[in-house]
Tab-separated table of C-alpha atoms and ligand atoms in Angstrom:
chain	number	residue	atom	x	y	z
A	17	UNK	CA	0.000	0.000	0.000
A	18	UNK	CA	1.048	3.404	-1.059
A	19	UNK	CA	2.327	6.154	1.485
A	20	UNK	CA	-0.677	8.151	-0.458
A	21	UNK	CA	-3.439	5.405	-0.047
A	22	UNK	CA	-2.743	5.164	3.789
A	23	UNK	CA	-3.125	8.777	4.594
A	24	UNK	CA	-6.401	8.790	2.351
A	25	UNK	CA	-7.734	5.301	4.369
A	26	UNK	CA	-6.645	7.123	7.626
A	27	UNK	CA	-8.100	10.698	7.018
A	28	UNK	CA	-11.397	8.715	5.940
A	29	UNK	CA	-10.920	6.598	9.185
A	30	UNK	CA	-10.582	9.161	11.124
A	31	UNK	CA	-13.395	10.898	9.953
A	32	UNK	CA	-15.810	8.123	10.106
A	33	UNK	CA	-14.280	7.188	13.769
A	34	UNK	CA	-14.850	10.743	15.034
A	35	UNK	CA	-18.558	10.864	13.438
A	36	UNK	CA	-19.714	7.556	14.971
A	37	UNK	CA	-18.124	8.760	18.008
A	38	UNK	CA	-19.974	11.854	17.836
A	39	UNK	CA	-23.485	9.703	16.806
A	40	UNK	CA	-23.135	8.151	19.987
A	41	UNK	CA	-22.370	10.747	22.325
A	42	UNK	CA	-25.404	12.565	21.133
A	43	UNK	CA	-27.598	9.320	21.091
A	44	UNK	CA	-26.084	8.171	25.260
A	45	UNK	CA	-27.321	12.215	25.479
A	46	UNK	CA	-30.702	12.038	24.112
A	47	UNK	CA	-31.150	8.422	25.472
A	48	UNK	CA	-29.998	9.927	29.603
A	49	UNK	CA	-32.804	11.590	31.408
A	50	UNK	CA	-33.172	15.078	31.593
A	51	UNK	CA	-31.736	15.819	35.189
A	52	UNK	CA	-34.164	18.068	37.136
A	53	UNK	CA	-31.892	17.377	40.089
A	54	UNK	CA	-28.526	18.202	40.404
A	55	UNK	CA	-26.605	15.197	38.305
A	56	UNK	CA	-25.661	12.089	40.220
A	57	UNK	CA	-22.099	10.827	40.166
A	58	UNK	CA	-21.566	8.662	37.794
A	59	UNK	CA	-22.484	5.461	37.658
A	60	UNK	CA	-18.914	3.137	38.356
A	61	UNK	CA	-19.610	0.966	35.245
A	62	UNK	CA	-22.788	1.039	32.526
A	63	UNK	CA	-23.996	-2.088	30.548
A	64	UNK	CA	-21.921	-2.816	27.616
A	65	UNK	CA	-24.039	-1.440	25.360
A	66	UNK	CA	-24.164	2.019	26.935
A	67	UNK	CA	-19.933	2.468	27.675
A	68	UNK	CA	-18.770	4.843	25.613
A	69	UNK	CA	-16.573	3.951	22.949
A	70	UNK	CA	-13.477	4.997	24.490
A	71	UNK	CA	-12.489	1.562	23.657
A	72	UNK	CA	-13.412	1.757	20.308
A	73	UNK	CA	-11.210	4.836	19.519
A	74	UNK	CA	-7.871	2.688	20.905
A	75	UNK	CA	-8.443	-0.366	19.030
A	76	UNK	CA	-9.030	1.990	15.852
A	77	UNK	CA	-6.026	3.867	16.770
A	78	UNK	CA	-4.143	0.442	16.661
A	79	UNK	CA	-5.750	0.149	13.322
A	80	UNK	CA	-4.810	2.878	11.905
A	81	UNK	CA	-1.141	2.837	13.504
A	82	UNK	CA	-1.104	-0.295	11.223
A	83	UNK	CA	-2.053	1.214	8.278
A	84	UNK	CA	0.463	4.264	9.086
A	85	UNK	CA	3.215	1.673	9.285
A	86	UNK	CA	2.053	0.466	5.597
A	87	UNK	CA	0.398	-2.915	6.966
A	88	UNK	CA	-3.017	-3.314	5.857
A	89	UNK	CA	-3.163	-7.338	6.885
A	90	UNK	CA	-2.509	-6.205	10.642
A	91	UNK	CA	-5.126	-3.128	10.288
A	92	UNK	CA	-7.646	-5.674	8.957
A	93	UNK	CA	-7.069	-8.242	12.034
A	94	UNK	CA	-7.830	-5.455	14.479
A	95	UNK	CA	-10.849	-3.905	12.832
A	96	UNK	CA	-12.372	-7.624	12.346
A	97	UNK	CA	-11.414	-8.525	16.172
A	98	UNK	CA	-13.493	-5.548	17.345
A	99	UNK	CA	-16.685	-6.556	18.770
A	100	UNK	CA	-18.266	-3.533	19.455
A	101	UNK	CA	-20.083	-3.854	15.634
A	102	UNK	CA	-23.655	-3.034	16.950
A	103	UNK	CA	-26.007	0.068	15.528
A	104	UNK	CA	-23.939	2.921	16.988
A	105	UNK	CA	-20.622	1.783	15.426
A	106	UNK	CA	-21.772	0.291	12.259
A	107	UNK	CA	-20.995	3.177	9.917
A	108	UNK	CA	-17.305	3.297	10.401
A	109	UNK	CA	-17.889	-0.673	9.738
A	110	UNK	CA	-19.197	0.574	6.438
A	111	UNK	CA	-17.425	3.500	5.648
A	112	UNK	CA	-14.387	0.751	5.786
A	113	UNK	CA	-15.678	-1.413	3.619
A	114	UNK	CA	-16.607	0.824	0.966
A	115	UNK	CA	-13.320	2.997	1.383
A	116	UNK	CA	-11.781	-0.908	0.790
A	117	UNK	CA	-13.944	-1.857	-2.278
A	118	UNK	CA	-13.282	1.667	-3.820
A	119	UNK	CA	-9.854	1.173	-3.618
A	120	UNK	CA	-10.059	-2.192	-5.405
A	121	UNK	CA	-9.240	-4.205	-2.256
A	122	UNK	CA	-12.712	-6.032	-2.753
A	123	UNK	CA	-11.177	-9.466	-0.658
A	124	UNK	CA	-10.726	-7.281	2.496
A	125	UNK	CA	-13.973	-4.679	1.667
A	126	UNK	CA	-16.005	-8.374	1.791
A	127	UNK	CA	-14.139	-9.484	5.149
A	128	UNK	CA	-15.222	-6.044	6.365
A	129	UNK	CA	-19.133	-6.464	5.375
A	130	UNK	CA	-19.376	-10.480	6.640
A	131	UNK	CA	-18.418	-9.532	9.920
A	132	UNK	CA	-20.837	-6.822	10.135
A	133	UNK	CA	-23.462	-9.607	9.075
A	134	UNK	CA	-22.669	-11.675	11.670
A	135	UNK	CA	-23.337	-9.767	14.161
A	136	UNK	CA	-26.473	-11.111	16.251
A	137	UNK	CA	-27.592	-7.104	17.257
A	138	UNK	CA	-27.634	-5.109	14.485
A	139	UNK	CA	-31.100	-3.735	13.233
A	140	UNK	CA	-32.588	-5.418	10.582
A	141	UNK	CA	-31.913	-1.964	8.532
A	142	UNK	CA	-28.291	-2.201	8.642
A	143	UNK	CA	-28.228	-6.062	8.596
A	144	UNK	CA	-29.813	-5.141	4.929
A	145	UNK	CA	-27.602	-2.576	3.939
A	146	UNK	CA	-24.649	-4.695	4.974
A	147	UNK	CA	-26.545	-7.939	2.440
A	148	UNK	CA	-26.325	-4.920	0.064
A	149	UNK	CA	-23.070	-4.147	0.570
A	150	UNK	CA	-21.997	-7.583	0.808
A	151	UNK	CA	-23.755	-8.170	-3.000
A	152	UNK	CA	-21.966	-5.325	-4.743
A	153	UNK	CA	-18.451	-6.430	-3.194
A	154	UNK	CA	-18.907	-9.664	-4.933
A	155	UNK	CA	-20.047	-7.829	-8.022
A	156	UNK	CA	-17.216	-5.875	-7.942
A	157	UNK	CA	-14.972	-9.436	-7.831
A	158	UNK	CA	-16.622	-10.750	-10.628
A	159	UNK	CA	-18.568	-13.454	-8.733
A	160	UNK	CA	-21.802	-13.113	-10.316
A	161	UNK	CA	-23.431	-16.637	-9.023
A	162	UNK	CA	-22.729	-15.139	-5.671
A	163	UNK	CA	-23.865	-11.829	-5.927
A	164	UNK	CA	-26.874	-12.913	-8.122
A	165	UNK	CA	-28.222	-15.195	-5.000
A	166	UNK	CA	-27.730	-12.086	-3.089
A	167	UNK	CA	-29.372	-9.452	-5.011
A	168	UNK	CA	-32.110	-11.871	-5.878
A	169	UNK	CA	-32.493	-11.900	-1.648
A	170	UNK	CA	-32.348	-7.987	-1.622
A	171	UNK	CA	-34.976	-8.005	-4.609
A	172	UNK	CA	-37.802	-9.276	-2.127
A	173	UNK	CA	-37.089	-6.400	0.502
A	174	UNK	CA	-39.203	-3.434	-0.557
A	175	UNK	CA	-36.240	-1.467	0.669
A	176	UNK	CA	-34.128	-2.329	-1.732
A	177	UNK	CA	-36.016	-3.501	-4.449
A	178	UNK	CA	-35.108	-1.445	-7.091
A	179	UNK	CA	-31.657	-1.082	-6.499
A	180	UNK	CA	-31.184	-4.423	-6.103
A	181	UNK	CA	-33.177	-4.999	-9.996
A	182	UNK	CA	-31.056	-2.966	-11.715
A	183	UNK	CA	-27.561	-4.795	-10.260
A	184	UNK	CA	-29.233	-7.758	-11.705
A	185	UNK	CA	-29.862	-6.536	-14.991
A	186	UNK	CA	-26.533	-5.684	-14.944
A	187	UNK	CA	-25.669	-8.838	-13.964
A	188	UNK	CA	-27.265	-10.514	-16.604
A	189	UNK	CA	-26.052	-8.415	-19.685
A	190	UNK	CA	-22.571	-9.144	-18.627
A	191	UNK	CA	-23.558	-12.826	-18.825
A	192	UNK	CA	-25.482	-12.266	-21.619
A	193	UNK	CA	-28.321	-13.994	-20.112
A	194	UNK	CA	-31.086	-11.934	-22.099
A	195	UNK	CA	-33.928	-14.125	-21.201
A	196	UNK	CA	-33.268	-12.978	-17.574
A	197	UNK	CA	-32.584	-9.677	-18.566
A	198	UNK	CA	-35.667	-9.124	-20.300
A	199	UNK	CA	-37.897	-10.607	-17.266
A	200	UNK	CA	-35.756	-8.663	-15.050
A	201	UNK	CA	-36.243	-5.363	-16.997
A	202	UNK	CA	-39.949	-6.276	-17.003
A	203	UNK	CA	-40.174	-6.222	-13.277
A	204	UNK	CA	-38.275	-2.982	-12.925
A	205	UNK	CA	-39.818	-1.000	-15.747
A	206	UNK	CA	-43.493	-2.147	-13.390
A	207	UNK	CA	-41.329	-0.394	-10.095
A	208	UNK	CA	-39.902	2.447	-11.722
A	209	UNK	CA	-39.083	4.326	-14.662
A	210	UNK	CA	-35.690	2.318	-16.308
A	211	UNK	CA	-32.456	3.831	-17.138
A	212	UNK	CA	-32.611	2.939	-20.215
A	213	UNK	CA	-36.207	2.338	-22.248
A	214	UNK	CA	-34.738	0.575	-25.282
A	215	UNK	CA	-32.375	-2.280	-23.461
A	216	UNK	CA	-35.230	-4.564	-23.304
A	217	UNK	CA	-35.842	-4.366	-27.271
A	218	UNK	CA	-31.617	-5.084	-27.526
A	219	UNK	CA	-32.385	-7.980	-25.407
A	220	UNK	CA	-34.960	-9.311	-27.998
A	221	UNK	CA	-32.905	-8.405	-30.962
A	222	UNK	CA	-30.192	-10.751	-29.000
A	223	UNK	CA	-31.688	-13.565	-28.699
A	224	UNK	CA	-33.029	-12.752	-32.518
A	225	UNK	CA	-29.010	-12.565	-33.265
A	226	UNK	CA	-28.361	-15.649	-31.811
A	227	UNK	CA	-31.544	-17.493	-33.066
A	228	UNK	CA	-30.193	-16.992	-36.606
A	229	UNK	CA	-26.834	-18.098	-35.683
A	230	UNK	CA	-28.432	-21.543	-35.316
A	231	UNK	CA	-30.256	-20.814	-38.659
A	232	UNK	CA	-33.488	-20.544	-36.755
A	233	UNK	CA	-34.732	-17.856	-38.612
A	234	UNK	CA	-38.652	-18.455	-37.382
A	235	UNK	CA	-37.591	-17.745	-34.022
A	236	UNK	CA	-35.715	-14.784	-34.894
A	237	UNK	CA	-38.726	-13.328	-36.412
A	238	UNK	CA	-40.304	-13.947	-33.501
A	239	UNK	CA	-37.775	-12.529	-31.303
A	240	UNK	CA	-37.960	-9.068	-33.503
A	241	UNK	CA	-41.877	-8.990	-33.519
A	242	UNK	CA	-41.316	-8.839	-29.807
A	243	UNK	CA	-38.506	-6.165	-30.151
A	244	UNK	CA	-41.185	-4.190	-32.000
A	245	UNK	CA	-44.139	-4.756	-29.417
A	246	UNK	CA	-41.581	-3.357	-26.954
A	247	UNK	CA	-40.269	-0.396	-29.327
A	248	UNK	CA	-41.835	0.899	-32.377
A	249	UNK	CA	-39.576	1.788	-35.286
A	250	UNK	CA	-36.272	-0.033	-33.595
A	251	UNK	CA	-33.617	0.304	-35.686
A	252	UNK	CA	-31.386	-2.471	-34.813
A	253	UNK	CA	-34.515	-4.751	-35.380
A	254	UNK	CA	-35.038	-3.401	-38.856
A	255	UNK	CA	-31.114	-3.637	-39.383
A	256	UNK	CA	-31.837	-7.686	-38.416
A	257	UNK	CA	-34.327	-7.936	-40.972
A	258	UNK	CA	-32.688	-6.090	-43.413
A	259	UNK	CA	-30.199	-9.558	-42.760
A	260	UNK	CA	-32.461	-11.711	-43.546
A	261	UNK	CA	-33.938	-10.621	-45.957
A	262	UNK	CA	-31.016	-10.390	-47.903
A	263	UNK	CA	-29.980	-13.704	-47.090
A	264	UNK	CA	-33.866	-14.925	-48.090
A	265	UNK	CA	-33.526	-12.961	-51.917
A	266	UNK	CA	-35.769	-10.163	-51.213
A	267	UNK	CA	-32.955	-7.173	-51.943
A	268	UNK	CA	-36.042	-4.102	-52.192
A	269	UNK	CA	-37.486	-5.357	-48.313
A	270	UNK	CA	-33.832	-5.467	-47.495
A	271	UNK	CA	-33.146	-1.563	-49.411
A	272	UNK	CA	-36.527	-0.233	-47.861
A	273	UNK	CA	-36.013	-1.714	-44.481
A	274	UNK	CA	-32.594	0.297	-44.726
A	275	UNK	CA	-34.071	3.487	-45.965
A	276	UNK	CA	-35.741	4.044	-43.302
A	277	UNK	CA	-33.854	3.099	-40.668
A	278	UNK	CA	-31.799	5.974	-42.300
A	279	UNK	CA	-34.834	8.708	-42.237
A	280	UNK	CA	-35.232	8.036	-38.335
A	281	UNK	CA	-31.211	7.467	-37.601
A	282	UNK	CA	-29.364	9.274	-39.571
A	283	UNK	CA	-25.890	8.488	-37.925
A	284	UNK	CA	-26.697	4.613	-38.705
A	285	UNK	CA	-25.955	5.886	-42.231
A	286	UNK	CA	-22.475	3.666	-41.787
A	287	UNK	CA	-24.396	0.732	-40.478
A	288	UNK	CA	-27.309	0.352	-43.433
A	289	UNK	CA	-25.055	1.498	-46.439
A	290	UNK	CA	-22.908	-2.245	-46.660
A	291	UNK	CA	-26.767	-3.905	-46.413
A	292	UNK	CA	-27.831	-1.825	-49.132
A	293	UNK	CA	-25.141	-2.507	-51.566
A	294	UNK	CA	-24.860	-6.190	-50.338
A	295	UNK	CA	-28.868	-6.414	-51.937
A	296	UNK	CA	-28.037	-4.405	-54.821
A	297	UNK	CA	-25.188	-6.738	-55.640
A	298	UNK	CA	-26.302	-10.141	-55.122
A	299	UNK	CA	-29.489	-9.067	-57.161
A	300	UNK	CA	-30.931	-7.950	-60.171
A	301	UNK	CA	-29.800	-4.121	-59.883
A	302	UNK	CA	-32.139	-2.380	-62.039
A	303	UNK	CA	-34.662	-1.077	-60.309
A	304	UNK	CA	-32.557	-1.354	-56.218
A	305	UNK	CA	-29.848	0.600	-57.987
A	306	UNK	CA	-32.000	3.097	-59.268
A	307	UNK	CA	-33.499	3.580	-55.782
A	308	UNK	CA	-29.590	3.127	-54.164
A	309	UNK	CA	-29.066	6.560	-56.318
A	310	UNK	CA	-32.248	8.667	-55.015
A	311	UNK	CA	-29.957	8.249	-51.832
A	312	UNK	CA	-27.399	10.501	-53.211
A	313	UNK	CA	-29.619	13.510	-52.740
A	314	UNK	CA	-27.906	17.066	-54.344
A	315	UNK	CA	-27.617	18.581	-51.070
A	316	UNK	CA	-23.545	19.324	-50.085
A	317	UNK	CA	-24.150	17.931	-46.695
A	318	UNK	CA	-25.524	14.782	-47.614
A	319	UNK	CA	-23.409	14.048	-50.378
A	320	UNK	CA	-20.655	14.711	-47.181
A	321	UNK	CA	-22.183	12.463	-44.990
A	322	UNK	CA	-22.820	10.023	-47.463
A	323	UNK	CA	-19.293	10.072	-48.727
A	324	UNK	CA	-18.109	9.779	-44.695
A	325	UNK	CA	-20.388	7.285	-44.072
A	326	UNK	CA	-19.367	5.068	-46.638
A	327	UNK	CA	-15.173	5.504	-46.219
A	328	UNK	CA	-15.783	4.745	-41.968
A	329	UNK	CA	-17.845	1.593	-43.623
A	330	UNK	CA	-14.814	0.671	-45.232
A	331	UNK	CA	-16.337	1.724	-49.080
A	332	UNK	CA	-14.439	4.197	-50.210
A	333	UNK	CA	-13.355	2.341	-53.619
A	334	UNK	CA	-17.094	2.343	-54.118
A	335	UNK	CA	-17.971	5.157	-57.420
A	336	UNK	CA	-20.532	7.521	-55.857
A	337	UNK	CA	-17.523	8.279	-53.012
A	338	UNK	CA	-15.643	9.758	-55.525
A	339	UNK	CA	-18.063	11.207	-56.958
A	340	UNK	CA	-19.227	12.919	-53.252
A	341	UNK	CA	-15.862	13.366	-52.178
A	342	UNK	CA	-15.391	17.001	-53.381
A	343	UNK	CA	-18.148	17.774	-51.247
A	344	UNK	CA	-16.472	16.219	-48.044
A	345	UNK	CA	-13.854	18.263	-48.487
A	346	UNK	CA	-15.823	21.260	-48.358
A	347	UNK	CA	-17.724	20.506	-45.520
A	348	UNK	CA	-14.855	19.415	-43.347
A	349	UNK	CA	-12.868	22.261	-43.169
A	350	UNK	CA	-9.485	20.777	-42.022
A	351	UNK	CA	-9.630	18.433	-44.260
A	352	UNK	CA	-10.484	20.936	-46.802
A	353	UNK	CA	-7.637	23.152	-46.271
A	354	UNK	CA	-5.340	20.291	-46.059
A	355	UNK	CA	-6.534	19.178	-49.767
A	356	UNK	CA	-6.231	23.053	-51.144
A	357	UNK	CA	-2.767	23.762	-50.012
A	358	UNK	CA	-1.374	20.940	-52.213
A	359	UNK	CA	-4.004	20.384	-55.047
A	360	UNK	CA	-5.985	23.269	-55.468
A	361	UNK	CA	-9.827	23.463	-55.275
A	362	UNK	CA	-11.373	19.922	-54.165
A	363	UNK	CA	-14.124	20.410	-56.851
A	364	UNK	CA	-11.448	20.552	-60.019
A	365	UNK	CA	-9.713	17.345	-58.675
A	366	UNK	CA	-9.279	14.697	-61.371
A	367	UNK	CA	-11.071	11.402	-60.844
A	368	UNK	CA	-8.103	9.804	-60.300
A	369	UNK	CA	-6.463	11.547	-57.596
A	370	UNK	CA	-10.688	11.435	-56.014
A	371	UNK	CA	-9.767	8.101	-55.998
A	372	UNK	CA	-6.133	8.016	-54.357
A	373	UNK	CA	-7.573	10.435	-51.516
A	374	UNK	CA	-10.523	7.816	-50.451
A	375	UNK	CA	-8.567	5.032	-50.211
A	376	UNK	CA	-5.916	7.377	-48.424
A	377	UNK	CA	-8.809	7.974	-45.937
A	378	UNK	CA	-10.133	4.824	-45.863
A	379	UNK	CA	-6.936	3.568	-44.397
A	380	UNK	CA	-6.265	6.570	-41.665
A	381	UNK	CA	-9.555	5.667	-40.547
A	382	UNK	CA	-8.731	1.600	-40.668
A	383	UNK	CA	-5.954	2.547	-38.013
A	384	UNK	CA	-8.027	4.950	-36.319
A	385	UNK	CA	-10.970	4.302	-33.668
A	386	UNK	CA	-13.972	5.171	-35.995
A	387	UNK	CA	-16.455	5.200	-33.349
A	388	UNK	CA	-17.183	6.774	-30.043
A	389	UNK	CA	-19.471	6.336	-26.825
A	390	UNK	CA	-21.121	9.796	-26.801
A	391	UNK	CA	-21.790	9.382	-23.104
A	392	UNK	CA	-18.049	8.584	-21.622
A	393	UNK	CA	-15.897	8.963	-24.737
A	394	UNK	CA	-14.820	5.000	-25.026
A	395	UNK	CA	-13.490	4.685	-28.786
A	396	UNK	CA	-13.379	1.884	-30.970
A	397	UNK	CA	-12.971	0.669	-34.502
A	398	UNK	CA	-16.261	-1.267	-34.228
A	399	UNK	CA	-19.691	-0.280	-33.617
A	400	UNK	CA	-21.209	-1.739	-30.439
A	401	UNK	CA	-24.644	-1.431	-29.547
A	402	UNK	CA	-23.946	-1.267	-26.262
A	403	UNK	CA	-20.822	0.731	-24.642
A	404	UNK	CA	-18.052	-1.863	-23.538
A	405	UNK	CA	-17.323	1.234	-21.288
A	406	UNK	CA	-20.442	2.705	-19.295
A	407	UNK	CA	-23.077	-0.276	-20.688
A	408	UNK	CA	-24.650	2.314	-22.415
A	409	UNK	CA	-27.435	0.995	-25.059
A	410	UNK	CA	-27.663	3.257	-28.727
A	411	UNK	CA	-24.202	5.728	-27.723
A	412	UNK	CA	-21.623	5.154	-30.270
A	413	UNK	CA	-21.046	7.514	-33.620
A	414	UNK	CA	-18.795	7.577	-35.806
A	415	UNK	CA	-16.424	10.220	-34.822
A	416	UNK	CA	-15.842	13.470	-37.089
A	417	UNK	CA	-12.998	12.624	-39.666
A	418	UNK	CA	-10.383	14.866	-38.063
A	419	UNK	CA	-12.005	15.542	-35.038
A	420	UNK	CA	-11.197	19.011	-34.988
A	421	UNK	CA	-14.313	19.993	-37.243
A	422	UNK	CA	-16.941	21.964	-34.851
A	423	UNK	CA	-18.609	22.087	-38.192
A	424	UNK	CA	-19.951	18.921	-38.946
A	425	UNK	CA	-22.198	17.140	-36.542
A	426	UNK	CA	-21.981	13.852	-37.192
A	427	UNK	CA	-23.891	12.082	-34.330
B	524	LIG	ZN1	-19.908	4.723	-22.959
């Protein structure tokens, strides 16, 4: 243990000593009768339960002259051996335990909350809050059976029903249980208002995922007509379908299914544009191709986006890039400059070196971390529906192309 980490754990200790010290000084006050007399002398010993905690402050003195001396085993012994764990003391029990778990020391923060459990006098109040505690230590450790029994216990209290829900959602995501997720987010969303309204159509679309893994593709329409009772106009469910029907020969479901998927999300741009082409080449292009083009609307900006879209897809060889590249360049104004300072004006560019500069930017981007949680900044080079960082359903974008264009919203 750090010099740094000892004097935090002891400045915390110290603090949460002195305030259960001061709890129960004022509680032995307001508990004492009001003297009308002048006071007796005092009493040569009170029950146990009543002695101020004189005693207390030494052995956490020891403690801390432990974790002064960089021994955090020894500390541990001492606050375990101390007995006096009963409703006045608890909180410096807890504030231990948490100051333990925080720190990453989740073995010791769970030695901390088990002996708090087992002791016979505690309220039934902190005996819950110490299950609680108890549940998110082994959450933190990565024991999920454990802290799933647990939290499943906490879910019956009306206490701590809630709380205790949404751990096991989280729970299950990470196992990728999505059966229990979806019951689980069924019994919350009936509590209280969830954190996030479209997990429980992800869950379906999951379970539709794996379902046509197996080549079940029944079930997976199943599983998406329940993603769509759950959330109307999902796109990741018309994404799925888009799939299949590709895979099943019907390229204009597939291209419409895309379109609008597009119209509601326009940053899924990057996501439906390889579907589209994939049905316009394995198909008859005719009449899909025809209806590919009415995508490349005159507008600069969506000629831009359509151009960006389609190099952080990785199809930037692809004709109508080059042909909307010019327009890229004048939307994104670093890149822009870049481009004029060595060839001029990105509109009298020959097709050739159109060419040369998307597959140039096709593989900056290919090194790059083309997408990006827009609620805690995790970046990666592959769209995830849900953060890997803060579990975040429907957060990543593709980032701007040289992320230093306040310009271009690309979200
Ligand atoms: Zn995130």
């Amino acid at each position: 243990m750090s010099l740094d980490l000892s004097l935090d754990l002891v400045v915390a200790l110290f603090v949460a000593a002195a305030a259960g010290w001061l709890v129960a000084q004022f509680r032995l006050r307001d508990r004492a009768p009001r003297p009308t007399v002048p006071e007796p002398p005092p009493r040569p010993s009170l029950p146990r339960s009543q002695e101020p905690p004189r005693r207390l402050n030494e052995e956490y003195l020891k403690g801390l002259g432990f974790l002064l001396n960089e021994e955090p085993d020894k500390a541990l012994e001492v606050f375990l051996r101390m007995v006096d764990v009963d409703n006045e003391t608890v909180e410096t029990h807890f504030a231990l335990g948490t100051i333990y778990r925080r720190r990453g020391e989740v073995e010791r923060a769970i030695r901390i909350h088990e002996n708090i459990m087992a002791r016979p006098t505690l309220s039934s109040e902190h005996r819950l809050e110490a299950m609680f505690a108890l549940a998110e230590d082994y959450f933190r450790a990565g024991l999920f059976d454990r802290a799933e029994r647990s939290f499943r216990q906490l879910a019956e209290s009306d206490a701590r029903r809630v709380a205790a829900l949404r751990y096991l959602l989280r729970i299950y995501e990470q196992q990728r249980d999505w059966d229990q997720a979806i019951a689980v987010h069924k019994e919350l969303t009936a509590l209280a208002s969830p954190e996030q309204p479209t997990a429980i159509a992800h869950y379906h679309c999951e379970l539709a995922e794996q379902a046509r893994g197996r080549g079940e593709v029944d079930a997976a329409r199943e599983h998406l007509h329940r993603a769509r009772d759950v959330q109307r106009n999902f796109p990741r469910g018309a994404l799925i379908r888009a799939d299949i029907a590709i895979e099943m020969n019907q390229p204009e479901l597939a291209a419409t299914l895309c379109q609008r998927v597009v119209e509601l999300h326009p940053r899924l741009l990057a996501l439906a544009l390889p579907r589209v082409l994939r049905a316009v080449r394995g198909n008859d292009a005719g009449e899909i191709e025809r209806r590919f083009n009415a995508w490349i609307r005159p507008e600069p900006s969506a000629r831009a986006e359509l151009a960006y879209a389609a190099i952080v897809a990785g199809l930037e060889q692809e004709t109508f890039v080059r042909d909307c590249l010019p327009d890229l360049l004048r939307e994104d104004p670093s890149l822009g400059e870049i481009v004029r300072s060595v060839a001029g004006d990105p509109g009298q560019l020959t097709p050739q070196q159109r060419t040369d500069l998307a597959a140039s930017l096709g593989r900056i981007l290919r090194r790059t971390q083309r997408y990006r949680c827009v609620d805690c900044g995790f970046a990666s080079a592959s769209h995830f529906w849900q953060c890997p960082g803060c579990r975040s359903w429907d957060a990543f974008a593709p980032v701007a192309l040289l992320d230093v264009t306040p310009g271009m919203q690309r979200r």
